[in-house]
Amino acid sequence: MSQVNQEDKILRLPQVMARVGLKKSAVYKMIANDEFPKQVKLGTHASGWLESDIQRWILRRAGRLPANDEESQAA
């Protein structure tokens, strides 16, 4: 997970799907295979993703960040 900055937002699943162009099943399959950022638990029945994690994933997929980007590995 990346470091959280004060301007980071939490995106819910419909927002994530719209940004990355994947369906719900593909998102969860990629999470299970460690190919997509894990969600943040917001409550008993709610979760979301840090906007910065999703943006970093998009940039990596587009080849604009190295796959072993150390900033994304820092906690």
PDB file of C-alpha atoms in Angstrom:
ATOM      1  CA  MET A   1       0.000   0.000   0.000  1.00  0.00           C
ATOM      2  CA  SER A   2       1.229   3.511  -0.703  1.00  0.00           C
ATOM      3  CA  GLN A   3       1.757   6.347   1.697  1.00  0.00           C
ATOM      4  CA  VAL A   4      -1.422   8.334   2.242  1.00  0.00           C
ATOM      5  CA  ASN A   5      -1.310  12.014   1.508  1.00  0.00           C
ATOM      6  CA  GLN A   6      -3.789  14.520   2.888  1.00  0.00           C
ATOM      7  CA  GLU A   7      -5.433  14.992  -0.500  1.00  0.00           C
ATOM      8  CA  ASP A   8      -5.968  11.257  -1.121  1.00  0.00           C
ATOM      9  CA  LYS A   9      -9.587  10.204  -1.642  1.00  0.00           C
ATOM     10  CA  ILE A  10     -11.266   6.868  -1.204  1.00  0.00           C
ATOM     11  CA  LEU A  11     -12.914   5.526  -4.354  1.00  0.00           C
ATOM     12  CA  ARG A  12     -15.785   3.077  -4.206  1.00  0.00           C
ATOM     13  CA  LEU A  13     -16.072   0.121  -6.588  1.00  0.00           C
ATOM     14  CA  PRO A  14     -18.172   1.851  -9.302  1.00  0.00           C
ATOM     15  CA  GLN A  15     -15.620   4.692  -9.454  1.00  0.00           C
ATOM     16  CA  VAL A  16     -12.707   2.237  -9.620  1.00  0.00           C
ATOM     17  CA  MET A  17     -14.391   0.230 -12.393  1.00  0.00           C
ATOM     18  CA  ALA A  18     -15.015   3.415 -14.389  1.00  0.00           C
ATOM     19  CA  ARG A  19     -11.394   4.558 -14.036  1.00  0.00           C
ATOM     20  CA  VAL A  20      -9.720   1.276 -14.928  1.00  0.00           C
ATOM     21  CA  GLY A  21     -12.241  -0.080 -17.428  1.00  0.00           C
ATOM     22  CA  LEU A  22     -12.674  -3.435 -15.691  1.00  0.00           C
ATOM     23  CA  LYS A  23     -15.756  -5.266 -14.487  1.00  0.00           C
ATOM     24  CA  LYS A  24     -16.281  -6.168 -10.826  1.00  0.00           C
ATOM     25  CA  SER A  25     -15.300  -9.820 -11.318  1.00  0.00           C
ATOM     26  CA  ALA A  26     -12.049  -8.840 -13.070  1.00  0.00           C
ATOM     27  CA  VAL A  27     -11.122  -6.414 -10.285  1.00  0.00           C
ATOM     28  CA  TYR A  28     -11.623  -9.048  -7.579  1.00  0.00           C
ATOM     29  CA  LYS A  29      -9.856 -11.742  -9.588  1.00  0.00           C
ATOM     30  CA  MET A  30      -6.850  -9.463 -10.027  1.00  0.00           C
ATOM     31  CA  ILE A  31      -6.856  -8.656  -6.292  1.00  0.00           C
ATOM     32  CA  ALA A  32      -6.805 -12.390  -5.523  1.00  0.00           C
ATOM     33  CA  ASN A  33      -3.807 -12.772  -7.881  1.00  0.00           C
ATOM     34  CA  ASP A  34      -1.987  -9.768  -6.323  1.00  0.00           C
ATOM     35  CA  GLU A  35      -2.270  -7.885  -9.625  1.00  0.00           C
ATOM     36  CA  PHE A  36      -4.458  -5.032  -8.349  1.00  0.00           C
ATOM     37  CA  PRO A  37      -4.399  -2.875  -5.193  1.00  0.00           C
ATOM     38  CA  LYS A  38      -6.256  -4.290  -2.209  1.00  0.00           C
ATOM     39  CA  GLN A  39      -9.209  -2.362  -0.883  1.00  0.00           C
ATOM     40  CA  VAL A  40      -9.359  -0.452   2.415  1.00  0.00           C
ATOM     41  CA  LYS A  41     -12.053  -1.561   4.864  1.00  0.00           C
ATOM     42  CA  LEU A  42     -14.383   1.344   5.682  1.00  0.00           C
ATOM     43  CA  GLY A  43     -16.920  -0.496   7.806  1.00  0.00           C
ATOM     44  CA  THR A  44     -18.695  -3.802   8.202  1.00  0.00           C
ATOM     45  CA  HIS A  45     -20.080  -3.826   4.668  1.00  0.00           C
ATOM     46  CA  ALA A  46     -18.094  -1.090   2.957  1.00  0.00           C
ATOM     47  CA  SER A  47     -14.684  -0.842   1.370  1.00  0.00           C
ATOM     48  CA  GLY A  48     -12.880   1.383  -1.076  1.00  0.00           C
ATOM     49  CA  TRP A  49      -9.533   2.023  -2.707  1.00  0.00           C
ATOM     50  CA  LEU A  50      -7.078   4.846  -2.205  1.00  0.00           C
ATOM     51  CA  GLU A  51      -7.162   7.040  -5.290  1.00  0.00           C
ATOM     52  CA  SER A  52      -3.348   7.185  -5.309  1.00  0.00           C
ATOM     53  CA  ASP A  53      -3.118   3.359  -5.395  1.00  0.00           C
ATOM     54  CA  ILE A  54      -5.474   3.208  -8.382  1.00  0.00           C
ATOM     55  CA  GLN A  55      -3.648   5.998 -10.197  1.00  0.00           C
ATOM     56  CA  ARG A  56      -0.293   4.293  -9.609  1.00  0.00           C
ATOM     57  CA  TRP A  57      -1.723   0.989 -10.922  1.00  0.00           C
ATOM     58  CA  ILE A  58      -2.951   2.753 -14.077  1.00  0.00           C
ATOM     59  CA  LEU A  59       0.453   4.368 -14.653  1.00  0.00           C
ATOM     60  CA  ARG A  60       2.229   1.038 -14.143  1.00  0.00           C
ATOM     61  CA  ARG A  61      -0.095  -0.710 -16.615  1.00  0.00           C
ATOM     62  CA  ALA A  62       0.548   2.063 -19.132  1.00  0.00           C
ATOM     63  CA  GLY A  63       4.298   1.564 -18.699  1.00  0.00           C
ATOM     64  CA  ARG A  64       4.849   4.970 -17.159  1.00  0.00           C
ATOM     65  CA  LEU A  65       6.059   3.584 -13.817  1.00  0.00           C
ATOM     66  CA  PRO A  66       8.354   0.625 -13.256  1.00  0.00           C
ATOM     67  CA  ALA A  67       6.644  -2.536 -12.010  1.00  0.00           C
ATOM     68  CA  ASN A  68       8.851  -2.536  -8.921  1.00  0.00           C
ATOM     69  CA  ASP A  69       8.042   1.067  -7.975  1.00  0.00           C
ATOM     70  CA  GLU A  70       9.419   1.347  -4.418  1.00  0.00           C
ATOM     71  CA  GLU A  71       7.034   4.140  -3.414  1.00  0.00           C
ATOM     72  CA  SER A  72       4.061   1.805  -3.871  1.00  0.00           C
ATOM     73  CA  GLN A  73       5.779  -0.819  -1.692  1.00  0.00           C
ATOM     74  CA  ALA A  74       6.320   1.563   1.244  1.00  0.00           C
ATOM     75  CA  ALA A  75       3.839   1.384   4.117  1.00  0.00           C
TER      76      ALA A  75
END
